[in-house]
PDB file of C-alpha atoms and ligand atoms in Angstrom:
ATOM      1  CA  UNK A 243     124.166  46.601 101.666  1.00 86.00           C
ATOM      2  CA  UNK A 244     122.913  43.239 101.671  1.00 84.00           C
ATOM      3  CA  UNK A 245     126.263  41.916 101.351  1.00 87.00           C
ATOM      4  CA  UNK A 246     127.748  44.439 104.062  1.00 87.00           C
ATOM      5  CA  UNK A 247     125.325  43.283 106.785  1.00 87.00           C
ATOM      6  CA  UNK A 248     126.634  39.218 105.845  1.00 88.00           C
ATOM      7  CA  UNK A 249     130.082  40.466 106.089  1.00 86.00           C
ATOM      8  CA  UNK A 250     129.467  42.317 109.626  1.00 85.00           C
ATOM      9  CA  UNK A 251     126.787  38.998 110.719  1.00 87.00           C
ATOM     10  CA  UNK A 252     130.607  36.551 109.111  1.00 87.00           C
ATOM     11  CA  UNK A 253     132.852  38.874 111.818  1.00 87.00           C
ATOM     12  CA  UNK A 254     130.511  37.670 114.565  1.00 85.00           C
ATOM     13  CA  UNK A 255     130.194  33.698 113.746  1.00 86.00           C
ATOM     14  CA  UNK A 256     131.606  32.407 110.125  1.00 89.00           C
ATOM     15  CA  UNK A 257     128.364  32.274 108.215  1.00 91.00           C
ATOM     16  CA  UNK A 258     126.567  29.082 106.592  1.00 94.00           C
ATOM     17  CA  UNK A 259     123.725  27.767 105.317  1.00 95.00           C
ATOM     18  CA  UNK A 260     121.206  27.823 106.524  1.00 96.00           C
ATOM     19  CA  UNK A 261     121.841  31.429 107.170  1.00 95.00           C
ATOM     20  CA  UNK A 262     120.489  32.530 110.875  1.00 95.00           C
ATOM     21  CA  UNK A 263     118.003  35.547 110.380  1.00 96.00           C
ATOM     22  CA  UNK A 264     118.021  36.524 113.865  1.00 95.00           C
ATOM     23  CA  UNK A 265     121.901  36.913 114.083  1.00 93.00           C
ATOM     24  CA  UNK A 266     121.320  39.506 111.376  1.00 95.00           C
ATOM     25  CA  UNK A 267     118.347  40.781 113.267  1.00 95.00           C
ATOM     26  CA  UNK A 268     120.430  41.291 115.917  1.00 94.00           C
ATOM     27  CA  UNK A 269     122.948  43.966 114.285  1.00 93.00           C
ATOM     28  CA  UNK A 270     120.186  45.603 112.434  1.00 93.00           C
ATOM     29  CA  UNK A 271     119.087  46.426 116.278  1.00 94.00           C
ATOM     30  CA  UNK A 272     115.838  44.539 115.505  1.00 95.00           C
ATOM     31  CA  UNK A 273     114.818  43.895 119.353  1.00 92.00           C
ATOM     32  CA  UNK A 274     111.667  41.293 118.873  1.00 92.00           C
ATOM     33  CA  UNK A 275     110.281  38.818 115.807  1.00 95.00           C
ATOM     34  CA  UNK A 276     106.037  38.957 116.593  1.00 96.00           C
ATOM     35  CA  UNK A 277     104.568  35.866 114.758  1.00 97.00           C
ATOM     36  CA  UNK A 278     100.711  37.090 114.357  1.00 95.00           C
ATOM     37  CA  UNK A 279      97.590  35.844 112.922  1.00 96.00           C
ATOM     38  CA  UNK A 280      97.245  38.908 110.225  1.00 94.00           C
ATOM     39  CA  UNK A 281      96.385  40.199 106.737  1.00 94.00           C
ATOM     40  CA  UNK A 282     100.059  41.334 105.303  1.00 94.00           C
ATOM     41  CA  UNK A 283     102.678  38.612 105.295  1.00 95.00           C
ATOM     42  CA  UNK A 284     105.317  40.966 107.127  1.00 95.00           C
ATOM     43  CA  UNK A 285     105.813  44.395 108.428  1.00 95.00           C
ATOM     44  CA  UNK A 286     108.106  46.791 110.257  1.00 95.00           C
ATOM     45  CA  UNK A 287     108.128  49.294 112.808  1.00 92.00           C
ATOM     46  CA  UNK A 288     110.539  51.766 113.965  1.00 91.00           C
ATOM     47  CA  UNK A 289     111.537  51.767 118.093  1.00 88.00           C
ATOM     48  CA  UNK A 290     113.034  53.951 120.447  1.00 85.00           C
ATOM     49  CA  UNK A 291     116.343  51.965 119.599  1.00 84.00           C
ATOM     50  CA  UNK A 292     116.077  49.888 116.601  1.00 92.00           C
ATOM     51  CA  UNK A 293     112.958  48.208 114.537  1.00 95.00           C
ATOM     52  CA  UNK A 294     110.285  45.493 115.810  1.00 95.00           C
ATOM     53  CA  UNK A 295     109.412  42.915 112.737  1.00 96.00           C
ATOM     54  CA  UNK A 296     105.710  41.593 112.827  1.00 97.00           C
ATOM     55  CA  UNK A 297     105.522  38.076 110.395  1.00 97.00           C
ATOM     56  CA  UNK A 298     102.161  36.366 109.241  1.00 97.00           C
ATOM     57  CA  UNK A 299     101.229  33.513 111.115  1.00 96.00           C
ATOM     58  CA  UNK A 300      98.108  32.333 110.025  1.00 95.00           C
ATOM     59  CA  UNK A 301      98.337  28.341 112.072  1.00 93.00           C
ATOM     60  CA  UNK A 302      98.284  30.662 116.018  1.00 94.00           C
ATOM     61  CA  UNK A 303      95.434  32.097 117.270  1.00 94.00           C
ATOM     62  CA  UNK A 304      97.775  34.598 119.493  1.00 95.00           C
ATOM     63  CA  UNK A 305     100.825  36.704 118.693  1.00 95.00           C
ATOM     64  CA  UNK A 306     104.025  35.836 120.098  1.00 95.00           C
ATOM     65  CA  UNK A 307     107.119  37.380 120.303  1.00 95.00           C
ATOM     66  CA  UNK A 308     110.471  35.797 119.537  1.00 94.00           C
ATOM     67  CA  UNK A 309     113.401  37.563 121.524  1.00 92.00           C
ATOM     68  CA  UNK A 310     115.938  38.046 119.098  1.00 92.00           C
ATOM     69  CA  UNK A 311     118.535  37.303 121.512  1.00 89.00           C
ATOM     70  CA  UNK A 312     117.105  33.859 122.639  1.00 90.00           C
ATOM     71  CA  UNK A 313     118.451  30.723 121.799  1.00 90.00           C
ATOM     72  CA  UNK A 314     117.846  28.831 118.703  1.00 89.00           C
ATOM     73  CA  UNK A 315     116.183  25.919 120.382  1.00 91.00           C
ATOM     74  CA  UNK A 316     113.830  28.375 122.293  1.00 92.00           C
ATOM     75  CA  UNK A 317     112.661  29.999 119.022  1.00 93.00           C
ATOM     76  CA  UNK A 318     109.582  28.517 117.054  1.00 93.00           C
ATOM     77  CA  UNK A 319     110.368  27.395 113.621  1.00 94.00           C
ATOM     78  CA  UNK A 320     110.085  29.298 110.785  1.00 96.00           C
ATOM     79  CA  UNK A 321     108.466  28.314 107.340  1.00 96.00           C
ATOM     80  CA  UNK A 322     110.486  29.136 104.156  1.00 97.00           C
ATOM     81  CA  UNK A 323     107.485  31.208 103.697  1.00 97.00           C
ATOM     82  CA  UNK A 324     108.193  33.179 107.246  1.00 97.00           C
ATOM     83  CA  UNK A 325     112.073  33.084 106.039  1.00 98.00           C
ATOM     84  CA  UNK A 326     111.658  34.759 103.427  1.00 98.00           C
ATOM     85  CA  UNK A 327     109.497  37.781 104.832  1.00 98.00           C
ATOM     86  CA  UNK A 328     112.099  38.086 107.861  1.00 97.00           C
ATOM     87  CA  UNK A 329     114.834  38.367 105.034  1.00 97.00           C
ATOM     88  CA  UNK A 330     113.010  41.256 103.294  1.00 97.00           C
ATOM     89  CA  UNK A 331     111.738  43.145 106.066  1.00 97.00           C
ATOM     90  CA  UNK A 332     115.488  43.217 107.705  1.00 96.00           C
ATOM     91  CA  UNK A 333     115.961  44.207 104.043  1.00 95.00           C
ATOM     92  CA  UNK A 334     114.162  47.197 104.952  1.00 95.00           C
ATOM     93  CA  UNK A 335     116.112  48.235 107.784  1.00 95.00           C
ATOM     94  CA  UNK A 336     119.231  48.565 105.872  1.00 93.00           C
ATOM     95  CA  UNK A 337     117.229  51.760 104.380  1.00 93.00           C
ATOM     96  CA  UNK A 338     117.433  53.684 107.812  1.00 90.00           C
ATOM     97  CA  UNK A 339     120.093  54.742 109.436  1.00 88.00           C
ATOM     98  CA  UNK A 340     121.492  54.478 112.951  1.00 85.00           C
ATOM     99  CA  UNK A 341     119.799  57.174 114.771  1.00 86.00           C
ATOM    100  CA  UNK A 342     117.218  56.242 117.439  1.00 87.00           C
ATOM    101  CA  UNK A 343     114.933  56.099 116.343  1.00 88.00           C
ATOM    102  CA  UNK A 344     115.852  55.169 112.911  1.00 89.00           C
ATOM    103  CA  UNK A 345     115.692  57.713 110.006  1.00 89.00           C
ATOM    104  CA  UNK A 346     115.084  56.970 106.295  1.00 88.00           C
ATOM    105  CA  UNK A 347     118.287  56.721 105.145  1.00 89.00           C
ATOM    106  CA  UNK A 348     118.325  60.025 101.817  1.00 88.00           C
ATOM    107  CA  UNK A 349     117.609  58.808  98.136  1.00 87.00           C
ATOM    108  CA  UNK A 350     115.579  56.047  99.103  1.00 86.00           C
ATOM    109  CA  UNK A 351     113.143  53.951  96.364  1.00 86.00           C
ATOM    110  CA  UNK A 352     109.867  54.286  97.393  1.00 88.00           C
ATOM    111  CA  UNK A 353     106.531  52.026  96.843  1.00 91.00           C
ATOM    112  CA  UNK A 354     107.080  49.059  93.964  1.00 94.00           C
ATOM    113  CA  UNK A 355     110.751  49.778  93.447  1.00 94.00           C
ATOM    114  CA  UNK A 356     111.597  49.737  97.114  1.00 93.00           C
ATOM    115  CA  UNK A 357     109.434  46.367  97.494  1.00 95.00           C
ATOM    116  CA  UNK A 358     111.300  44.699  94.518  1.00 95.00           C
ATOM    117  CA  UNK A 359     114.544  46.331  95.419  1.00 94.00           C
ATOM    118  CA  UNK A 360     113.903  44.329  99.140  1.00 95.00           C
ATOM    119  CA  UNK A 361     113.040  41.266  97.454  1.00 95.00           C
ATOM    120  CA  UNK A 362     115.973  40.959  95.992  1.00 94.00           C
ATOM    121  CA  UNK A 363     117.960  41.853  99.041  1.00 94.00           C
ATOM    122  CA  UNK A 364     116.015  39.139 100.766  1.00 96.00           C
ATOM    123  CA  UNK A 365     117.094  36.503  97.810  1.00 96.00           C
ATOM    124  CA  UNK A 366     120.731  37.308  99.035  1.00 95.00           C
ATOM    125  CA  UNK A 367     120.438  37.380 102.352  1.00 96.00           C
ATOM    126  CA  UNK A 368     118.979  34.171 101.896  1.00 97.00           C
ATOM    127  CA  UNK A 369     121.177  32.790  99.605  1.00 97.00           C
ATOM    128  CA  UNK A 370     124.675  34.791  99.795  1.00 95.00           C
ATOM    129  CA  UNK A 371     126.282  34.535  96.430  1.00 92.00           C
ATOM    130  CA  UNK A 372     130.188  33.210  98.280  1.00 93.00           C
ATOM    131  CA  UNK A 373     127.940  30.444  99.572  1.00 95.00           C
ATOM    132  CA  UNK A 374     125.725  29.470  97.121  1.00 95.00           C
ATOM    133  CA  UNK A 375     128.524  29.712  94.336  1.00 94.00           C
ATOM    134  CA  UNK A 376     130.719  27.436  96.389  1.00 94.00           C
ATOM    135  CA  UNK A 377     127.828  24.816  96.845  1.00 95.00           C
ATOM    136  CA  UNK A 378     126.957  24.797  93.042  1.00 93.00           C
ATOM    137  CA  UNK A 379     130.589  23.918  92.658  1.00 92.00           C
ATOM    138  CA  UNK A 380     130.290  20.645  94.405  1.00 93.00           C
ATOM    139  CA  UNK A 381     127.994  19.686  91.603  1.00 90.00           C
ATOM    140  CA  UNK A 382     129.163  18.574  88.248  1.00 86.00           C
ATOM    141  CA  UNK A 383     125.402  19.456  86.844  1.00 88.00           C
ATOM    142  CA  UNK A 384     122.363  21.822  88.451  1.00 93.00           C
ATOM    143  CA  UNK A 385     119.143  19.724  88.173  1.00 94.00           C
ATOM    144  CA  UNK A 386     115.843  19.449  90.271  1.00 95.00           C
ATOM    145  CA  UNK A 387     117.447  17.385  92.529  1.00 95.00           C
ATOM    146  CA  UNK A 388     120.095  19.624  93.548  1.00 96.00           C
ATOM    147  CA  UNK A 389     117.853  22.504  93.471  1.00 96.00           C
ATOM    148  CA  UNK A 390     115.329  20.635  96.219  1.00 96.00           C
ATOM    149  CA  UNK A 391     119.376  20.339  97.881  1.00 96.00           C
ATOM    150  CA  UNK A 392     120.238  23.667  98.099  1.00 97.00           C
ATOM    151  CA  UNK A 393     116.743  24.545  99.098  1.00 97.00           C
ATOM    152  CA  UNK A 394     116.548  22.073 101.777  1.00 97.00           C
ATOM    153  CA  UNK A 395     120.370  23.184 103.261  1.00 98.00           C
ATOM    154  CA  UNK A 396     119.525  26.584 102.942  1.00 98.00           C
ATOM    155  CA  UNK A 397     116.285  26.392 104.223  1.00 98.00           C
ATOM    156  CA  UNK A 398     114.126  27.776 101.380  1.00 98.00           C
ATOM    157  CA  UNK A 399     111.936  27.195  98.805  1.00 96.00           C
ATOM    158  CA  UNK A 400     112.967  26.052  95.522  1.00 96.00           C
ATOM    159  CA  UNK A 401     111.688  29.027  94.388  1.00 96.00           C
ATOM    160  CA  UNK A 402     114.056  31.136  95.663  1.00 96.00           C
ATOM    161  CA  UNK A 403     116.835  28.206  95.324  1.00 97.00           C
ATOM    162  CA  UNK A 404     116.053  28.734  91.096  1.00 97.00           C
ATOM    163  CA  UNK A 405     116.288  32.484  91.500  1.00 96.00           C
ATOM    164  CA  UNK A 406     119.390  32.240  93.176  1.00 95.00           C
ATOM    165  CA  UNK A 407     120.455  29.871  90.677  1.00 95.00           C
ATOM    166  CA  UNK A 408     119.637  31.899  87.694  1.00 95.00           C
ATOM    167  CA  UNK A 409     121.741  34.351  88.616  1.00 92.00           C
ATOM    168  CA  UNK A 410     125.327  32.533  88.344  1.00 91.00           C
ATOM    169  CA  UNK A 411     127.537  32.466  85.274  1.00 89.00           C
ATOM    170  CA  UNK A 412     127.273  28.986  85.959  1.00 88.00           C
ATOM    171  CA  UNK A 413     123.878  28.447  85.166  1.00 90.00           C
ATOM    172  CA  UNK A 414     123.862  31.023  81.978  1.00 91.00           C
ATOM    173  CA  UNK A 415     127.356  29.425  80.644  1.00 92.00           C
ATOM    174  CA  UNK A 416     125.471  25.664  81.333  1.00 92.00           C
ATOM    175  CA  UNK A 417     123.357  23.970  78.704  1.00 92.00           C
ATOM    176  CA  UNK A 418     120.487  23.268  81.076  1.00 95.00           C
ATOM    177  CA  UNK A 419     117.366  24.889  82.120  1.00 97.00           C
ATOM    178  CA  UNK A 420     115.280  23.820  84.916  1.00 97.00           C
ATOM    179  CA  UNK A 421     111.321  24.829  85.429  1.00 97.00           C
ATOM    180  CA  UNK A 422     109.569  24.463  88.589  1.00 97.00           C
ATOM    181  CA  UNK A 423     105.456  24.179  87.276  1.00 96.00           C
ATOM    182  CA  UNK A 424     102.885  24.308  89.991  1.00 95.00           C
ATOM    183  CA  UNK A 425      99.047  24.311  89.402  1.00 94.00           C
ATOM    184  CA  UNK A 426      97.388  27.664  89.667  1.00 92.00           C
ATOM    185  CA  UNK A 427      94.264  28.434  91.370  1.00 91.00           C
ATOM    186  CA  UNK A 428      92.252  27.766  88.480  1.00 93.00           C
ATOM    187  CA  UNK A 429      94.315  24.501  87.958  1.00 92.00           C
ATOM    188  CA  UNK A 430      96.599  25.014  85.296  1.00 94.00           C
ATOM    189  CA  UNK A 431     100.205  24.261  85.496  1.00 95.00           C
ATOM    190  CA  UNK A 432     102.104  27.509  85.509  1.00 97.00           C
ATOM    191  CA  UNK A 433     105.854  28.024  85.610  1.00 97.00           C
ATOM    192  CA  UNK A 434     106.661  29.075  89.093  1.00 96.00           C
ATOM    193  CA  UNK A 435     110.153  29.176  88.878  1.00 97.00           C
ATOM    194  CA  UNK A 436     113.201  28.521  86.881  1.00 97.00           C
ATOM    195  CA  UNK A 437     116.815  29.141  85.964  1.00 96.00           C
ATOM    196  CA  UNK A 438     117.765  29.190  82.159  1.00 97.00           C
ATOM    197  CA  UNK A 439     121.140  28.902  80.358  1.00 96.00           C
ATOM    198  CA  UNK A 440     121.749  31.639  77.602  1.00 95.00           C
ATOM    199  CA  UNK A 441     121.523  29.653  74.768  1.00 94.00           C
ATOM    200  CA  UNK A 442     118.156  28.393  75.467  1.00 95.00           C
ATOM    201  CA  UNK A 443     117.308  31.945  75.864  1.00 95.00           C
ATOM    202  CA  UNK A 444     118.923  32.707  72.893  1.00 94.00           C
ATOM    203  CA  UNK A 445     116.775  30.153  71.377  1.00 91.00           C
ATOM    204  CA  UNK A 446     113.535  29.869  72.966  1.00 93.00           C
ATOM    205  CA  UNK A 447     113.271  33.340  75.045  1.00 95.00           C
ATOM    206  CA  UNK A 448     113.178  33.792  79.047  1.00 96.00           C
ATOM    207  CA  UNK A 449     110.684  32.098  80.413  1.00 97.00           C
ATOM    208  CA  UNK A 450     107.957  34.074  82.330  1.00 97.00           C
ATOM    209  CA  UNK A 451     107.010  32.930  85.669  1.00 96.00           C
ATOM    210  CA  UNK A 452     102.732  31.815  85.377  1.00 96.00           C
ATOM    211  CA  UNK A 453     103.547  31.285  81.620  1.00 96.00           C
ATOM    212  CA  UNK A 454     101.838  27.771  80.730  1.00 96.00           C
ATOM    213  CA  UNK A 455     105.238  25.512  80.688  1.00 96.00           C
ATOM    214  CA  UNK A 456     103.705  24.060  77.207  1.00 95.00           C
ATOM    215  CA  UNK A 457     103.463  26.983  75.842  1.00 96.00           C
ATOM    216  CA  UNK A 458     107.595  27.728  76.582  1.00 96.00           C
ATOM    217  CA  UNK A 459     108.345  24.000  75.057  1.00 95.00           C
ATOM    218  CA  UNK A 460     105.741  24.447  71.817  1.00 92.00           C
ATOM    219  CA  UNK A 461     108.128  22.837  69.211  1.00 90.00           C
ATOM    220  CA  UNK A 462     110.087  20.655  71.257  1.00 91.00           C
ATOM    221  CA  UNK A 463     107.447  18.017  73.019  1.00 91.00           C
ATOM    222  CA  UNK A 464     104.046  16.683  72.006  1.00 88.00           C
ATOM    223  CA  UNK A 465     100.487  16.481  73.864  1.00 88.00           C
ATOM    224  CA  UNK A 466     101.839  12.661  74.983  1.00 88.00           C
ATOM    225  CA  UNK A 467     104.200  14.339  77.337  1.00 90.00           C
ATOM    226  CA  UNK A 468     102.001  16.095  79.282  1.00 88.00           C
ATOM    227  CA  UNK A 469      99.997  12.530  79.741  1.00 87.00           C
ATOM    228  CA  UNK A 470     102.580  10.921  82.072  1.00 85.00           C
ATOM    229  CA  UNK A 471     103.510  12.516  84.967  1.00 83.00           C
ATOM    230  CA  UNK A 472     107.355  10.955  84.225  1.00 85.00           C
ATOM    231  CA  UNK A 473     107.413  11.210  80.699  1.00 86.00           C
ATOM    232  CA  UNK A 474     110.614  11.805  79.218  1.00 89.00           C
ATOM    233  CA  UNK A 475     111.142  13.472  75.589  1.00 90.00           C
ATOM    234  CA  UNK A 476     114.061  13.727  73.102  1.00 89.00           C
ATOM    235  CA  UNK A 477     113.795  16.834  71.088  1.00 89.00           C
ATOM    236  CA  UNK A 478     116.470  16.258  67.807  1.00 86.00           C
ATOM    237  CA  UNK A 479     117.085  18.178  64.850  1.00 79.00           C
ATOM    238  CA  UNK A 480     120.183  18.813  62.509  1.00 74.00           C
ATOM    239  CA  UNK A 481     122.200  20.149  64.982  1.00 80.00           C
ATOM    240  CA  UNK A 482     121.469  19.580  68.580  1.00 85.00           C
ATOM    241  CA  UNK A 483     119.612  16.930  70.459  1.00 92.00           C
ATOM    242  CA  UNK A 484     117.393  18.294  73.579  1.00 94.00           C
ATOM    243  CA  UNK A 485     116.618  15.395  76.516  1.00 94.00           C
ATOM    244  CA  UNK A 486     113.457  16.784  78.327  1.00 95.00           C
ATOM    245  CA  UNK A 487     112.326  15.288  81.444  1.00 94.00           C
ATOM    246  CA  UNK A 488     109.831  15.422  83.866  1.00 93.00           C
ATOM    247  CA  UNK A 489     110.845  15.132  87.840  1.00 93.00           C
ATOM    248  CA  UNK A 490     107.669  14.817  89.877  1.00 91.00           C
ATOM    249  CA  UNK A 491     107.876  16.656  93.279  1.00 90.00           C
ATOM    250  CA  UNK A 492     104.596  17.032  94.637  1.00 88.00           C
ATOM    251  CA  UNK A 493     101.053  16.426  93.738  1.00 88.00           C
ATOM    252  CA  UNK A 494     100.587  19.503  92.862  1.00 91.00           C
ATOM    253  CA  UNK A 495     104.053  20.503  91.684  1.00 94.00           C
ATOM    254  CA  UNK A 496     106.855  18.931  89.339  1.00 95.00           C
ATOM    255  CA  UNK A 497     109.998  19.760  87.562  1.00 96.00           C
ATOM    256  CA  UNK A 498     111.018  19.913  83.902  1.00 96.00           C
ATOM    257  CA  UNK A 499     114.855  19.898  82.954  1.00 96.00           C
ATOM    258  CA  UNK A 500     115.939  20.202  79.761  1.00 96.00           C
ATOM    259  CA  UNK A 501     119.512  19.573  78.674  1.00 95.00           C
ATOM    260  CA  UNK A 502     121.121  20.186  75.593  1.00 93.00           C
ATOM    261  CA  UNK A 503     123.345  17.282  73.967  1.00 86.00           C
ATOM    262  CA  UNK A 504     125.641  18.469  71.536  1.00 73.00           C
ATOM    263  CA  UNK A 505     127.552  15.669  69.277  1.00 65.00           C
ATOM    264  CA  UNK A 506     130.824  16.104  71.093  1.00 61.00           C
ATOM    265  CA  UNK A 507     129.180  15.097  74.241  1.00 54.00           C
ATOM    266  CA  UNK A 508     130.390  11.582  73.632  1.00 51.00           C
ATOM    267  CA  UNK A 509     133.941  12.422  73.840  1.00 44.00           C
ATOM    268  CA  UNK A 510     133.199  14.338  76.885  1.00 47.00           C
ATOM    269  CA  UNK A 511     131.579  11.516  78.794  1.00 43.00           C
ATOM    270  CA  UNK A 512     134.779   9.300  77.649  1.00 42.00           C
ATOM    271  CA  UNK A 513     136.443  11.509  79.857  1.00 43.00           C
ATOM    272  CA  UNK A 514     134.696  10.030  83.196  1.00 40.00           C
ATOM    273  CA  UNK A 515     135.796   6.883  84.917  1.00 41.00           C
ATOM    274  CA  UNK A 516     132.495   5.667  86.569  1.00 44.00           C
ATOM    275  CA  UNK A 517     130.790   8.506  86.518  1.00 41.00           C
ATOM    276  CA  UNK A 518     133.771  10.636  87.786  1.00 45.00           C
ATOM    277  CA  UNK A 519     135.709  13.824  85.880  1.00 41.00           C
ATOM    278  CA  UNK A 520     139.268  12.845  85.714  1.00 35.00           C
TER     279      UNK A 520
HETATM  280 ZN1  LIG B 117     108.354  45.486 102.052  1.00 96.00          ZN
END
C-alpha cells in the first residue's frame, strides 16, 4: 500500500529524494500537520473528510498547524525525527478507507503488529526501494560515508538510511557490514543501527540493535581498538582477511565497517584504472 500511495504521489509530480510528506498527505486527504508540545511523538485523528496528524514538538511552547496545501517555503522544517512520525502516521491512514469519515479498512493488525507493520511502511515511504536501489547503484561500495549520503539526500537519519540499506540484495550479496554505535543512557556504546552482508551473518550472526558492538566483534579485535576513537584493525586467519575500521561521526556516535578481503581481491583491484571499474 505503501508503494501504491508513491505510485499515485509519482502521477502527480515524478518523485525524489527527499520524498515530500505533505504531497502524500495530501492524497491520503490529511487536511492539517499540528506540531505540539506533547507526550506521544505522533498521532492521528479521523475528520469529517479525511485525517488531522498531530507530531511532537517539544522546542514550541504553542501548537501550530501546517496547511497541507501550503507551500514548501511557508512550512516549518521538519526533523528526521518529525519525518519519520509523519511517514508512519500517514502509514496509518492507508488502513481506512475512503468513506467520510474514514472507516477501518476489514482485517486490520491491531496494537504491536499494526505499530511495527507502520514502521515499516514509514521506512518505505521514506526511502522507496526504485529510489534508494538506484542511488546505491551510483556507488561502487556502501560505507558510513555513503550511508550519512543517502541520509542527508533523503532527509533521514542514518538509522533508517541502514535499515533501508539492509534490506537490498546488494547489501546481503556485498562483503561489508556497517554498524552505527551510539552511547546509551547509561553510557555504553550500543549498536543502533546496521546493515549486514550474509556471509557475515553466516559467520558471526545478525547483529541486535543495543547489543554492545564488542560483544558482536569478540574474536576479531582486541581491547586496543576500543582505545582510539580511529583505530583501525586487520582481522586474518587461513582463509579470509577482515579490515575493521572505526569512522567517528559524532561525540557521542561513530561507525564501524568491516570488509571482508578475500585473496582474489588483488586481481580485482587490477581491474581499476585510478580508482575506476573498467
Ligand atoms: Zn502508530
Amino acid at each position: 500500500m505503501a508503494d501504491f500511495l508513491l505510485g499515485r504521489a509519482n502521477k502527480v509530480k515524478r518523485i525524489e529524494p527527499p520524498i515530500d510528506l505533505f504531497e502524500l498527505a495530501k492524497i491520503q486527504r490529511v487536511t492539517a500537520v499540528d506540531l505540539r508540545p506533547m507526550l506521544p511523538t505522533g498521532g492521528l485523528s479521523r475528520r469529517s473528510s479525511g485525517f488531522w496528524i498531530c507530531i511532537q514538538d517539544l522546542r514550541r511552547t504553542q501548537p501550530i498547524e501546517v496547511a497541507v496545501g501550503s507551500p514548501v517555503e511557508d512550512r516549518p522544517r521538519l526533523t528526521t525525527r518529525q519525518r519519520f512520525t509523519m511517514a508512519h502516521e500517514l502509514a496509518h491512514t492507508l488502513l481506512f478507507d475512503t468513506s467520510d469519515p474514514p472507516q477501518p479498512r476489514a482485517g486490520c493488525p491491531k496494537g504491536a503488529k499494526l505499530e511495527a507493520l507502520c514502521h515499516r511502511a514509514a521506512r518505505r515511504i521514506l526511502m522507496p526501494p526504485a529510489l534508494v536501489t538506484a542511488e546505491v547503484a551510483k556507488r561502487e561500495k556502501l560505507g558510513a560515508r555513503d550511508i550519512l549520503d543517502l541520509a542527508r539526500l533523503f532527509d533521514v537519519s542514518p538509522e533508517i538510511a541502514l535499515w533501508r540499506c539492509d534490506e537490498l540484495s546488494a547489501v546481503r550479496d556485498s562483503d561489508r557490514v556497517v554498524l552505527y554505535v551510539r552511547k546509551s543512557f547509561s553510557g555504553a556504546d550500543e549498536i543502533a543501527g546496521f546493515f549486514c552482508s550474509s556471509w557475515f551473518q553466516d559467520r558471526k550472526g545478525r547483529p541486535e540493535l543495543g547489543m554492545p558492538p564488542a560483544k558482536w566483534l569478540s574474536g576479531l579485535v582486541d581491547e586496543s581498538f576500543w582505545s582510539d576513537p580511529k583505530a583501525t584493525s586487520m582481522f586474518s586467519d587461513v582463509k579470509e582477511e577482515i579490515g575493521i575500521t572505526r569512522v567517528p561521526f559524532a561525540k557521542t556516535a561513530h561507525f564501524i565497517e568491516l570488509e571482508l578481503r578475500r585473496p582474489d581481491d588483488s586481481s580485482r583491484a587490477s581491474d581499476r584504472v585510478n580508482g575506476d571499474p573498467v
